[in-house]
mmCIF file of C-alpha atoms in Angstrom:
data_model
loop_
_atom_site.group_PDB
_atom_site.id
_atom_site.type_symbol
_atom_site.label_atom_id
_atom_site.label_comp_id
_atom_site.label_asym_id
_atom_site.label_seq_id
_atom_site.Cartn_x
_atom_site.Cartn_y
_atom_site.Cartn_z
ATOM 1 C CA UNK I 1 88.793 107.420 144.179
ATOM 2 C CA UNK I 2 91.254 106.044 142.359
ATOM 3 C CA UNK I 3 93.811 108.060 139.770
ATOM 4 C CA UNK I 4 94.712 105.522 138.019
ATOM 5 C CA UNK I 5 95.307 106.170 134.446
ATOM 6 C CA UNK I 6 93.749 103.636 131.401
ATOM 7 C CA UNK I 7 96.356 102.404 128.746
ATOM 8 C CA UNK I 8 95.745 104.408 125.641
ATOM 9 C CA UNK I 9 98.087 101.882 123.754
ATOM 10 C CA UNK I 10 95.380 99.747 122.515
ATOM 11 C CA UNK I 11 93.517 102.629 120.936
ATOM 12 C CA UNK I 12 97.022 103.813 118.975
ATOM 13 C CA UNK I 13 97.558 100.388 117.739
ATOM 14 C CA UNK I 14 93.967 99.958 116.497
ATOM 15 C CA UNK I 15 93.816 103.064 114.862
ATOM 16 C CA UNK I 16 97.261 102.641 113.212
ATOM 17 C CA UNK I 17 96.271 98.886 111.898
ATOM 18 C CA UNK I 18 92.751 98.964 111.247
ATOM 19 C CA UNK I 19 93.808 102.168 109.013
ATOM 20 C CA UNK I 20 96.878 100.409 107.772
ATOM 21 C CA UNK I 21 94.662 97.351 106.681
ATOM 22 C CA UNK I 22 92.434 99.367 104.581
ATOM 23 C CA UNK I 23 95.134 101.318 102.668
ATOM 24 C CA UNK I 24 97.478 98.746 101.861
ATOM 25 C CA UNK I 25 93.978 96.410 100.470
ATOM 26 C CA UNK I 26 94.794 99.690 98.073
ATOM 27 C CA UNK I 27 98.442 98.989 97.682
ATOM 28 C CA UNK I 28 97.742 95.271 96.948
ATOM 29 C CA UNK I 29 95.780 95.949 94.272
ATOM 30 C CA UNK I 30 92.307 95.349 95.494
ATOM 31 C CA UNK I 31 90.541 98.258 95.601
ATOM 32 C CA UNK I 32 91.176 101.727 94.265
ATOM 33 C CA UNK I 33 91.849 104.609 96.622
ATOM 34 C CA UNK I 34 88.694 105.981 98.010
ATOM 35 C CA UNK I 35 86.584 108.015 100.700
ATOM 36 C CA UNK I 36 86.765 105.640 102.741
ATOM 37 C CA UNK I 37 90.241 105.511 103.175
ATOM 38 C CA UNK I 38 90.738 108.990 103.294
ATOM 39 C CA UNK I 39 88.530 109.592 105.957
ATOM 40 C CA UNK I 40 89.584 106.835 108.177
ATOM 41 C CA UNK I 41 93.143 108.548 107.673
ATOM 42 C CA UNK I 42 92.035 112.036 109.494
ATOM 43 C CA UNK I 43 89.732 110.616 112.133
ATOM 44 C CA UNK I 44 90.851 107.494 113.233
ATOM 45 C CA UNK I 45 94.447 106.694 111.704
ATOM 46 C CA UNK I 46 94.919 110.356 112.337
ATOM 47 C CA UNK I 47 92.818 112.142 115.020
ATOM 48 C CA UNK I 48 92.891 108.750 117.383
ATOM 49 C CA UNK I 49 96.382 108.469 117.368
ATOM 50 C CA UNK I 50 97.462 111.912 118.152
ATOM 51 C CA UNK I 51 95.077 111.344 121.234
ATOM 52 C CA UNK I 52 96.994 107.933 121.948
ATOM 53 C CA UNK I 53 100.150 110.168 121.955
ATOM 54 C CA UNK I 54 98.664 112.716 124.262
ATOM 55 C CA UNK I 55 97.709 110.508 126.563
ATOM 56 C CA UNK I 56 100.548 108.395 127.045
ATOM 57 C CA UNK I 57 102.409 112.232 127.428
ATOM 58 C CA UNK I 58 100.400 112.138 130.455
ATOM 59 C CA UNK I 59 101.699 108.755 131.279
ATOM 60 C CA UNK I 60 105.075 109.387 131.184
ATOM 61 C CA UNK I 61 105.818 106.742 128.190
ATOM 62 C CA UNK I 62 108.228 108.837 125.933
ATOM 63 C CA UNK I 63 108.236 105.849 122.905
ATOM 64 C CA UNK I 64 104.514 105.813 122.887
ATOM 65 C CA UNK I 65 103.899 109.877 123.011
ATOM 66 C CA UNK I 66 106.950 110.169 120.438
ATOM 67 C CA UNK I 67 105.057 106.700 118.357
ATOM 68 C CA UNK I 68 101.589 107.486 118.188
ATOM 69 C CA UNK I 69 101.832 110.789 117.929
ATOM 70 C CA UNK I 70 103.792 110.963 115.210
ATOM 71 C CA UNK I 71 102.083 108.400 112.962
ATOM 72 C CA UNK I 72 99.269 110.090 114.077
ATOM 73 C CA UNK I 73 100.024 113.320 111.658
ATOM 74 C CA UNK I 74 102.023 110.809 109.211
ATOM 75 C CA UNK I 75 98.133 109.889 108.381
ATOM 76 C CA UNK I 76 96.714 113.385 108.563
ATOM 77 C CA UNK I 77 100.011 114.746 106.239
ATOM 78 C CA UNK I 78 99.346 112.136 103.893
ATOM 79 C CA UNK I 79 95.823 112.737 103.329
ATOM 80 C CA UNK I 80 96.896 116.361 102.826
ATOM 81 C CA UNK I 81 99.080 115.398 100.092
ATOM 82 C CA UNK I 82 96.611 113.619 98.160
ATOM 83 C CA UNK I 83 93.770 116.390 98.797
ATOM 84 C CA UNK I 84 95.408 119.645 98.653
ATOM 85 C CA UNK I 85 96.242 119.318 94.829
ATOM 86 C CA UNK I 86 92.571 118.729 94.105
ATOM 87 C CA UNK I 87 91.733 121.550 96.191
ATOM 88 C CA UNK I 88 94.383 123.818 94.325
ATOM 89 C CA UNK I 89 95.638 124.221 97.675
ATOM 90 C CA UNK I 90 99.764 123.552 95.769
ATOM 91 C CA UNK I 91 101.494 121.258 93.202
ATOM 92 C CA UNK I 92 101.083 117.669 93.497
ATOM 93 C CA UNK I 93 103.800 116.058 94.850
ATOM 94 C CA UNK I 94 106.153 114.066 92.474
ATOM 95 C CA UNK I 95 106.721 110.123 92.680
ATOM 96 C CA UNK I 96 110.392 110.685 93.115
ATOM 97 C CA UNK I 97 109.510 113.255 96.260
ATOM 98 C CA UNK I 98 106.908 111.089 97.616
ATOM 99 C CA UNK I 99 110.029 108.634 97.935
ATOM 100 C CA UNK I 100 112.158 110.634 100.056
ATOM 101 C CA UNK I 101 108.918 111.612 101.918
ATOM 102 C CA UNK I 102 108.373 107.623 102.672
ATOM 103 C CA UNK I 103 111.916 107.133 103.331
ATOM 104 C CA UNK I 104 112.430 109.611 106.237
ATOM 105 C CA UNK I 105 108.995 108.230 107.532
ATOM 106 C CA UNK I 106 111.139 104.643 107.302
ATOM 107 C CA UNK I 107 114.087 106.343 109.201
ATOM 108 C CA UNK I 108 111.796 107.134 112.034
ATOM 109 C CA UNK I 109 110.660 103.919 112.297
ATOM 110 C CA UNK I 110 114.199 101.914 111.749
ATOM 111 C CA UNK I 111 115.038 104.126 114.752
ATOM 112 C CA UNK I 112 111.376 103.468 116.659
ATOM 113 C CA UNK I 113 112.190 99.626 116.027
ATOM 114 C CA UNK I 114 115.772 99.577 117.756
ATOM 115 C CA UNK I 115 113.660 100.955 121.220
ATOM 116 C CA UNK I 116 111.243 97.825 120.989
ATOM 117 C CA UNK I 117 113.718 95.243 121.767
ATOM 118 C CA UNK I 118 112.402 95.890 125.585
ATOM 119 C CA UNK I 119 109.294 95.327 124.823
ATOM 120 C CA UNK I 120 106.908 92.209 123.841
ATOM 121 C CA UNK I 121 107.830 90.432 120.300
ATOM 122 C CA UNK I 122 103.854 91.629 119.248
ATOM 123 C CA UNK I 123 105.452 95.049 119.325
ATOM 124 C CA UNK I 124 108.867 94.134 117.629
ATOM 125 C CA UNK I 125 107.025 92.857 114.898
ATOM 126 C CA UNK I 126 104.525 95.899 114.430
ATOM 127 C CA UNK I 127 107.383 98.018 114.169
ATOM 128 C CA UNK I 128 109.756 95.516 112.152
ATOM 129 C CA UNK I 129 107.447 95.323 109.511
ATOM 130 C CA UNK I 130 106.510 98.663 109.191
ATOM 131 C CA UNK I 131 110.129 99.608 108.737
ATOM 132 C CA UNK I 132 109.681 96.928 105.657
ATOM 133 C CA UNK I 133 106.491 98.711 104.345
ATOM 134 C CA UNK I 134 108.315 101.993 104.523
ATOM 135 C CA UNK I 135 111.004 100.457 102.454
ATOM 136 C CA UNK I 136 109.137 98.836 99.996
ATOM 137 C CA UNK I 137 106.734 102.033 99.672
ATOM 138 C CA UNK I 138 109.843 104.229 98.995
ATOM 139 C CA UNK I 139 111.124 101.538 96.488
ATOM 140 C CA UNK I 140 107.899 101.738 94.754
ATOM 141 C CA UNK I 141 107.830 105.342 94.380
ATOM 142 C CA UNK I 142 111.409 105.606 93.377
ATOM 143 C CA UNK I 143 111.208 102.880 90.587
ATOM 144 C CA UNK I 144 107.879 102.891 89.705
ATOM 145 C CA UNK I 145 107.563 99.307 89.954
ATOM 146 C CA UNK I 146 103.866 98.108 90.603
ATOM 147 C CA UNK I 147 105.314 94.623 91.494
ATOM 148 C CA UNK I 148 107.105 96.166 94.627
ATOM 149 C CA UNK I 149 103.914 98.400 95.514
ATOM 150 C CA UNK I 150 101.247 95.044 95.725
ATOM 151 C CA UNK I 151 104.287 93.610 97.297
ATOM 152 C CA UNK I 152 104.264 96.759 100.347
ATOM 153 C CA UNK I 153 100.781 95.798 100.017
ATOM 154 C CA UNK I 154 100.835 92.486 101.546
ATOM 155 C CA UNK I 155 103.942 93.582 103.967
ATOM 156 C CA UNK I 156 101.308 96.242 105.071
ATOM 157 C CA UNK I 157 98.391 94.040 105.226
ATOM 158 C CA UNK I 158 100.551 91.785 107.714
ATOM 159 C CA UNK I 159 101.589 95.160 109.976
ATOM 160 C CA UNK I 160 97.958 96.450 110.254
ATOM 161 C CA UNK I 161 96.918 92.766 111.068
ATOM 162 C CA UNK I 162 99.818 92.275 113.604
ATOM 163 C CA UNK I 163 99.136 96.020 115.404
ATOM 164 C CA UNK I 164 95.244 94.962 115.883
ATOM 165 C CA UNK I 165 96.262 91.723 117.366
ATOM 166 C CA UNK I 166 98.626 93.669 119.588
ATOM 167 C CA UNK I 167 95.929 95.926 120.460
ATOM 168 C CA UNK I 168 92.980 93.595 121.019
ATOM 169 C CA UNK I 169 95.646 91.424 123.294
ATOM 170 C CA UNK I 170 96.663 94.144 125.485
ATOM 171 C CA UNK I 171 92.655 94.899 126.072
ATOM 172 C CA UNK I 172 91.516 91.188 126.667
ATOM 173 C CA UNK I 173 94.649 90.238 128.469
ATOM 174 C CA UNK I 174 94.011 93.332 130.257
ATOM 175 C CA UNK I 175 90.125 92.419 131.397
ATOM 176 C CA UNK I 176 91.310 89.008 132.573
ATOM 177 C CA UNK I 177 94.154 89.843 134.689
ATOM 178 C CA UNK I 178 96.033 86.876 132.755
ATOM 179 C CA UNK I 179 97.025 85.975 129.245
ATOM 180 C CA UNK I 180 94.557 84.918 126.821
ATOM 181 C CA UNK I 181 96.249 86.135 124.003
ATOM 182 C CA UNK I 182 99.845 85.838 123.865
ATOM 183 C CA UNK I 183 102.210 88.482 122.844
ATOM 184 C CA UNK I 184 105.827 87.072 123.133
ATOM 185 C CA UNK I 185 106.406 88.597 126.699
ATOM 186 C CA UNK I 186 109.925 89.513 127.082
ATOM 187 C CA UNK I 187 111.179 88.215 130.367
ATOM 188 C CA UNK I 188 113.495 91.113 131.578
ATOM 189 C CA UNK I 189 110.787 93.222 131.614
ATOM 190 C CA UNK I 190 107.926 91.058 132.687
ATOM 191 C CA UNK I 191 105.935 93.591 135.079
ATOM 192 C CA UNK I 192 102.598 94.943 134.748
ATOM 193 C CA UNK I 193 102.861 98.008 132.062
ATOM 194 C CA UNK I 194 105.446 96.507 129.659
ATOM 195 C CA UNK I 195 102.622 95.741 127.132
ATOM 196 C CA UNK I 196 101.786 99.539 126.630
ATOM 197 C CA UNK I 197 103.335 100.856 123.449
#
């Protein structure tokens, strides 16, 4: 029997993009925030992730327990910021505030970026253009500016896109033993688990 564990990188990455995707179609300007972003924020953007980070705790990756997990409740906190007012469950949380609250969620990831160089340039760019979106979404909320916040949009629509493509490429590349979809394979660590997150 073997003990062998399965790569919960894919599932991290999906979960962050696919819920990525839908909110920044919201930042962009195309749809209004709804249900349906909400709730893919606690179960799959939020729930699935902190899973992801579990498991690759049990894997021994530190980035990808300290990555996953952590966007994980950046999803679940930030559905609790928009509910809990409506609930009466506190005081909604000021533009200005929700800046600083972006920008330390930007810090992380600035930080999160520097540890990918390492890694494949699928993952580099994941994490360099979330430290963008970050950026952007903290400029928004600082200035007000609804140009910025359709431009995090499209920076965000471009992440979310990127991670799925990362995650779907680990998972097919995976199934073939061979690369079918190429993610910019960096050559000083080309052995068999450099494509986990």
């Amino acid at each position: 029997m073997s003990n062998k564990l399965a790569n919960p990188a894919p599932l991290g990455l999906m979960a962050f993009g696919m819920t990525t995707v839908l909110l920044n179609l919201h930042n962009a300007g195309f749809f209004p925030l709804n249900t349906a972003i909400l709730a893919m924020g606690i179960f799959y953007g939020g729930t699935a992730q902190v899973i992801a980070g579990i498991m690759e705790y049990k894997k021994g990756n530190t980035f990808g327990t300290t990555a996953f997990t952590s966007y994980g409740f950046f999803w679940l906190s930030l559905v609790a910021l928009i509910l809990m007012p409506e609930m009466g469950l506190g005081q909604a949380t000021s533009a200005t505030f929700m800046g600083w609250y972006l920008s330390m969620w930007g810090v992380l990831t600035f930080f999160l970026f520097l540890g990918t160089f390492n890694y494949p340039r699928a993952k580099q760019v994941v994490f360099g253009s979330l430290t963008i979106l970050f950026a952007l979404l903290a400029a928004r909320d600082f200035t007000g500016s609804v140009v910025i916040g359709h431009l995090a949009g499209y920076v965000g629509l471009f992440c979310g896109l990127s991670a799925m493509y990362f995650s779907m490429a680990q998972v097919i590349n995976g199934e073939y033993g061979r690369t079918v979809l190429p993610v910019g394979e960096v050559k000083a660590k080309a052995k068999a688990e450099t494509v986990t997150a």
